[in-house]
GROMACS .gro file of C-alpha atoms in nm:
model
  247
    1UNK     CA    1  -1.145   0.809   1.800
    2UNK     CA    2  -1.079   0.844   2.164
    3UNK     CA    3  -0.799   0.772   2.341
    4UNK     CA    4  -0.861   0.718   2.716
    5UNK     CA    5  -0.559   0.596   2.995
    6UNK     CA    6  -0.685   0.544   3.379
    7UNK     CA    7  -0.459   0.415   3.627
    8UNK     CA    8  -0.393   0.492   3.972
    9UNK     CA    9  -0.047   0.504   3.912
   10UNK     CA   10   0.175   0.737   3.669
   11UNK     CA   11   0.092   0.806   3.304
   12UNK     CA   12   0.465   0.880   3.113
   13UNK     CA   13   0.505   0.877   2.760
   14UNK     CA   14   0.590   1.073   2.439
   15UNK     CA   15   0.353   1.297   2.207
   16UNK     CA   16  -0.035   1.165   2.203
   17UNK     CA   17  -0.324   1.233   1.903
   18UNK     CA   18  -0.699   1.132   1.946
   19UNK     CA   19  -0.920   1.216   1.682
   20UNK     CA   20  -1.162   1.288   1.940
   21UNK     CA   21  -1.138   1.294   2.327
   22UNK     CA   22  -0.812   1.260   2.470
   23UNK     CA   23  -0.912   1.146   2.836
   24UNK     CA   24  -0.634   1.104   3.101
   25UNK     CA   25  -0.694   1.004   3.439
   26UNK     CA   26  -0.381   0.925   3.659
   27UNK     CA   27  -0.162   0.955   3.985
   28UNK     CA   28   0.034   1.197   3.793
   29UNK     CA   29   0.057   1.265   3.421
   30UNK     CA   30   0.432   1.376   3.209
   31UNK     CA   31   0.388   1.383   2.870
   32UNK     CA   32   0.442   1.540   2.511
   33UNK     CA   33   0.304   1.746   2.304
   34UNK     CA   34  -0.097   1.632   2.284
   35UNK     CA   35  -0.394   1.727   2.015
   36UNK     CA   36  -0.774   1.653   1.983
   37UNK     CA   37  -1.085   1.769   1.943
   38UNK     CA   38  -1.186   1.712   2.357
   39UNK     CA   39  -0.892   1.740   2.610
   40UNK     CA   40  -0.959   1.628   2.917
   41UNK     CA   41  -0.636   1.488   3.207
   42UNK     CA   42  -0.714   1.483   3.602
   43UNK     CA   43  -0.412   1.409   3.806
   44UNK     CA   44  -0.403   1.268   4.178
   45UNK     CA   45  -0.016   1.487   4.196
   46UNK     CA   46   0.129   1.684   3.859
   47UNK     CA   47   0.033   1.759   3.514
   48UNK     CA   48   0.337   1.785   3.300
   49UNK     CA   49   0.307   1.895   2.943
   50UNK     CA   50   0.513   2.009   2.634
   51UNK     CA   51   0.243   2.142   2.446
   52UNK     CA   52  -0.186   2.121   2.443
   53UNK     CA   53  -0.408   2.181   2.149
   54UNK     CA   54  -0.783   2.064   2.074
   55UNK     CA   55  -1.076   2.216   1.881
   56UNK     CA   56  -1.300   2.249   2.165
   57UNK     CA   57  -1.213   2.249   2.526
   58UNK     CA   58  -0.949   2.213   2.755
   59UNK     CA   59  -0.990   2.091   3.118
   60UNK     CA   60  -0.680   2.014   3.346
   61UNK     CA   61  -0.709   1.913   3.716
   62UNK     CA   62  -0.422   1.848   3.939
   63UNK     CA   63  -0.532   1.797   4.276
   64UNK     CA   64  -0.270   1.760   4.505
   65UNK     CA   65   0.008   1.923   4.215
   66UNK     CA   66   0.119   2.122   3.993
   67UNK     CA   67   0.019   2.194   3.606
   68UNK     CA   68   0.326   2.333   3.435
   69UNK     CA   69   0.541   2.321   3.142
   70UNK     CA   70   0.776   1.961   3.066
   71UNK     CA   71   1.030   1.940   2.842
   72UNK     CA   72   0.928   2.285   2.708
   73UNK     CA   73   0.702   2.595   2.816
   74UNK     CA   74   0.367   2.388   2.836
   75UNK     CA   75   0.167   2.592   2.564
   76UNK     CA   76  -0.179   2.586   2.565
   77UNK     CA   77  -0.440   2.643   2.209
   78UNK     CA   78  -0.799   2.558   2.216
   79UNK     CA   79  -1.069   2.683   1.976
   80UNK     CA   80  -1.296   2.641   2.317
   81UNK     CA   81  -1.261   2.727   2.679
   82UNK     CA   82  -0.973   2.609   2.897
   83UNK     CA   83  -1.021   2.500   3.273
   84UNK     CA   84  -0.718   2.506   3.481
   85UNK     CA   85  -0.705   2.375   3.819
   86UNK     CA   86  -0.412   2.310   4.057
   87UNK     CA   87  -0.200   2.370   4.340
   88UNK     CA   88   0.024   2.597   4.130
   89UNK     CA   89   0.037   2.644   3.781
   90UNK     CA   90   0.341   2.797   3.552
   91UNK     CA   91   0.306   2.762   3.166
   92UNK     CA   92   0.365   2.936   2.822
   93UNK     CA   93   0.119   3.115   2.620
   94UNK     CA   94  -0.216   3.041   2.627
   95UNK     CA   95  -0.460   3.114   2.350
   96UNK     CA   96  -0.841   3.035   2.355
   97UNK     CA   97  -1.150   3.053   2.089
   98UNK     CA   98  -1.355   3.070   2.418
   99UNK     CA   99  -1.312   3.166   2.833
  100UNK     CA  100  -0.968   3.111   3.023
  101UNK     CA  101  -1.012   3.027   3.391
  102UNK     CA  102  -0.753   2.935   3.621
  103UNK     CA  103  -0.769   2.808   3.997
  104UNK     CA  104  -0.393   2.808   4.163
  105UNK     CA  105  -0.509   2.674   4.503
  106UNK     CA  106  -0.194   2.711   4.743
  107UNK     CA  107   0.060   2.898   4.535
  108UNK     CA  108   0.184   3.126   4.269
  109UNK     CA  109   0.016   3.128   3.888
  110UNK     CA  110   0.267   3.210   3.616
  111UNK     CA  111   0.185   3.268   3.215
  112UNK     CA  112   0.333   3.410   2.907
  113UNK     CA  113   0.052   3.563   2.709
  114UNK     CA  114  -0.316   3.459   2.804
  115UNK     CA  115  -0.529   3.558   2.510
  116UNK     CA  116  -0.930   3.512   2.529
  117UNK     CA  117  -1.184   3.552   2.281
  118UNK     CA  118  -1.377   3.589   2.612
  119UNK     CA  119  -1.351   3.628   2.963
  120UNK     CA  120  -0.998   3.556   3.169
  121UNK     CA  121  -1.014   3.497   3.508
  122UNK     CA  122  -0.720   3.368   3.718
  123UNK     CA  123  -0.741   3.318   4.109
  124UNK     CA  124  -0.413   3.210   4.348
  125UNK     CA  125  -0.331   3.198   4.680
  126UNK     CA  126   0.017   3.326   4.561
  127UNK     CA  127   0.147   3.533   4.334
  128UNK     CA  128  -0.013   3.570   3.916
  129UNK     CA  129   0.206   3.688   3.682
  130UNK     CA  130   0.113   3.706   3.310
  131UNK     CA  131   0.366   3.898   3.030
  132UNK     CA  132   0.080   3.992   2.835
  133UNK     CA  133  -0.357   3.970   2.884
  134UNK     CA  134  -0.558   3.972   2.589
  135UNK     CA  135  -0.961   3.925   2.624
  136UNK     CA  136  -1.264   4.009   2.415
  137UNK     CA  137  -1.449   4.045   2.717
  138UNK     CA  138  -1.339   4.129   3.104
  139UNK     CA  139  -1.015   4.049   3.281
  140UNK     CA  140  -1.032   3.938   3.623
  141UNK     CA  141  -0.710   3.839   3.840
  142UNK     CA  142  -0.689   3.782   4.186
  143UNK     CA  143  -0.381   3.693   4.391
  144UNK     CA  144  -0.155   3.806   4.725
  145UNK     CA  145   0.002   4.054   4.487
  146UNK     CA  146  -0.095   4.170   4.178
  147UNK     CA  147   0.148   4.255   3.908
  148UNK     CA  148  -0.003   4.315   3.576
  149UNK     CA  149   0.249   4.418   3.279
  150UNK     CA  150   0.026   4.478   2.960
  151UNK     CA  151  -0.336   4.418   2.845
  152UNK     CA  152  -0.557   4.481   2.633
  153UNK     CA  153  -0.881   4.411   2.743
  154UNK     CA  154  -1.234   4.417   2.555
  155UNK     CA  155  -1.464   4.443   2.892
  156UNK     CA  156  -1.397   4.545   3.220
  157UNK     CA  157  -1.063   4.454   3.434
  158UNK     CA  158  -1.060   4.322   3.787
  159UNK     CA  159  -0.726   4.339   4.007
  160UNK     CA  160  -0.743   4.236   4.356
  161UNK     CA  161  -0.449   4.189   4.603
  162UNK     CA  162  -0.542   4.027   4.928
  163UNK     CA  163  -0.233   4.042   5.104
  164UNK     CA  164  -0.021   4.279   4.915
  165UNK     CA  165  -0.030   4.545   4.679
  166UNK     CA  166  -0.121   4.597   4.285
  167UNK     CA  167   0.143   4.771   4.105
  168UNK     CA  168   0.403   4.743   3.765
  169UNK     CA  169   0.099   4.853   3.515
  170UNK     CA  170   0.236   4.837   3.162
  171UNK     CA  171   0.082   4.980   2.865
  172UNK     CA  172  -0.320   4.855   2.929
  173UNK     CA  173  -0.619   4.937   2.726
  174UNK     CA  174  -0.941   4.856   2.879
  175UNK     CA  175  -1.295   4.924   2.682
  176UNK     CA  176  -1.461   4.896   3.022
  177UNK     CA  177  -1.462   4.964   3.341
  178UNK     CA  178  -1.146   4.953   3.596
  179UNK     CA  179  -1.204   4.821   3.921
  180UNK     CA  180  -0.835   4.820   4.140
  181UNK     CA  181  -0.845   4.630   4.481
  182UNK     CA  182  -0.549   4.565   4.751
  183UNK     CA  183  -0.472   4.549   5.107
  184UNK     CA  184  -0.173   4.761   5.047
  185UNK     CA  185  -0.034   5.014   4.838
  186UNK     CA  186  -0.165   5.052   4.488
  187UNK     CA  187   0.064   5.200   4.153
  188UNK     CA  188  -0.013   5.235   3.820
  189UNK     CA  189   0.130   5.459   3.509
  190UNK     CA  190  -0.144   5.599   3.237
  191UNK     CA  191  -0.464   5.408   3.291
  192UNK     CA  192  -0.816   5.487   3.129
  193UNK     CA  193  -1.137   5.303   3.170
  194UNK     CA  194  -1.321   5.358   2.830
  195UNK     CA  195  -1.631   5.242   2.918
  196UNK     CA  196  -1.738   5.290   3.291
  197UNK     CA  197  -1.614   5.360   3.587
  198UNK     CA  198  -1.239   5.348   3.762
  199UNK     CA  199  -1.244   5.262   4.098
  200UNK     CA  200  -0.915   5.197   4.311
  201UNK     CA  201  -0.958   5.109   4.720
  202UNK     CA  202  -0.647   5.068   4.888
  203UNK     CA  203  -0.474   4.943   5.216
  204UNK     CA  204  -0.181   5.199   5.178
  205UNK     CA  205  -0.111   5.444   4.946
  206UNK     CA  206  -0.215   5.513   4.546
  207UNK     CA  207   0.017   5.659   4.271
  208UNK     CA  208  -0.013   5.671   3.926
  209UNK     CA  209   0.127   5.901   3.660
  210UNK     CA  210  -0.262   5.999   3.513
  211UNK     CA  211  -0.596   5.802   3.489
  212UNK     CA  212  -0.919   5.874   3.318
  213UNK     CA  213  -1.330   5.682   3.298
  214UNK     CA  214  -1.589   5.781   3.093
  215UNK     CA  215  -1.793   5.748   3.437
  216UNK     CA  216  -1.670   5.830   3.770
  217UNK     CA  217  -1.308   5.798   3.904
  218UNK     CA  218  -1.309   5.661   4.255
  219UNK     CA  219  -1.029   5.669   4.427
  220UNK     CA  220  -1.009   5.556   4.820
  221UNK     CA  221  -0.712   5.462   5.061
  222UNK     CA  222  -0.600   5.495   5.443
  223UNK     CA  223  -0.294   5.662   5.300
  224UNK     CA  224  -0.187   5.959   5.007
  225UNK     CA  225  -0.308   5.962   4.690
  226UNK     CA  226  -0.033   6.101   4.442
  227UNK     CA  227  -0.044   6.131   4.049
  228UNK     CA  228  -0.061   6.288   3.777
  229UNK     CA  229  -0.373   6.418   3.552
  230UNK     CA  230  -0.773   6.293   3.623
  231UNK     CA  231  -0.993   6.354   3.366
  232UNK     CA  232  -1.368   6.129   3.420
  233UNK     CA  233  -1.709   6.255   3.440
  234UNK     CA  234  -1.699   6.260   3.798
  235UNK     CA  235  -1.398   6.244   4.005
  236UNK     CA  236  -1.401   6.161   4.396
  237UNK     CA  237  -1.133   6.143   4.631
  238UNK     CA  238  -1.105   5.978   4.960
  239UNK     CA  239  -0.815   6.005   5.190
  240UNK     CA  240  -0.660   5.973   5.508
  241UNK     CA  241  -0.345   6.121   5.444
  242UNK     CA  242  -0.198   6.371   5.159
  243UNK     CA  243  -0.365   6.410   4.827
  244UNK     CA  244  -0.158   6.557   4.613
  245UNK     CA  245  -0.275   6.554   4.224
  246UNK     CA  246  -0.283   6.885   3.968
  247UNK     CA  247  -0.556   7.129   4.005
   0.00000   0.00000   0.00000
């Protein structure tokens, strides 16, 4: 059945089962490993966690705190979407059957692998960092910096740095397009966009070792553009300093 604890005050305890909805609504939550169909905690302060898992969705709010890992990494599994909200967030792997979205309001958002069957999208005021993205449809990550390791992504992928730069690209495949966004420099080793367009728009300067789009390649910057091989079905260019890429 459902299993629902509301307090103003602190929820603390071991490992928790509902066979439903598991409904937690404190001044801060620390618990276990948890499991049920419905997963639902909201947290005046911090969300503490060993482990998450439910059959349909996943919905975390920590409004004045963190969401992160307790005892262990704070793993996430749902067979629906999970909803992340918080001042900062820093947990394991996170798998879902649906969408992944994740708000880090005033600080830094830290994963192991985030895998989708859908859509990831993960905003901070600070600093994202994910070991590993994995999505059956588009990527999106937004943050002060970007740093982006490895993906594989089934739609199109979204980096934007507001106050930084985009850069440490791993190995990513991306079926769609590749749109690359940042106040400063951006850098990047092989990158292709397999199904649209690659756009990059820089603050400072863009390297990369060689990049490819089935559509047009757009790069754009106030400073050089340095690399390797282009190959797209258009290619355009826009700088104001030294572009320096093989004929």
């Amino acid at each position: 059945g459902i299993l629902n604890f509301n307090t103003v005050g602190s929820i603390t305890g071991g490992d928790l089962n509902a066979g439903t909805t598991l409904d937690l609504n404190g001044g801060s939550v620390a618990i276990g490993n948890a499991s049920a169909a419905t997963i639902l905690i909201a947290s005046a302060s911090d969300i503490v966690f060993d482990s998450l898992a439910a059959l349909n969705a996943i919905n975390l709010s920590a409004v004045n705190g963190i969401i992160a890992g307790n005892t262990a990494a704070g793993d996430l599994d749902s067979d629906g979407d999970i909803d992340l909200s918080a001042l900062a967030i820093s947990l394991g792997n996170v798998t879902s059957g649906g969408s992944v979205t994740a708000d880090a309001t005033a600080g830094n958002a830290s994963f192991g692998i985030v895998a989708a069957a859908n859509d990831i999208t993960i905003s901070t005021t600070g600093t994202p960092t994910l070991a590993n993205a994995i999505s059956g449809g588009s990527t999106s990550i937004t943050g002060t910096s970007v740093s982006f390791a490895n993906g594989t992504i089934g739609g199109d992928l979204s980096l934007t740095a507001t106050a930084g730069d985009i850069n440490s690209i791993g190995t990513a495949s991306v079926a769609g397009g590749i749109a690359l966004t940042a106040s400063g420099n951006i850098g990047f080793g092989s990158l292709t966009a397999g199904g649209g367009d690659f756009t990059a728009d820089a603050g400072g300067a863009i390297a990369f070792t060689d990049a490819a789009a089935s559509g047009i390649l757009n790069f754009n910057t106030v400073g050089s553009i340095t690399g390797g091989d282009l190959n797209a079905g258009g290619i355009v260019l826009s700088s104001g300093d030294i572009i320096s890429v093989p004929q």
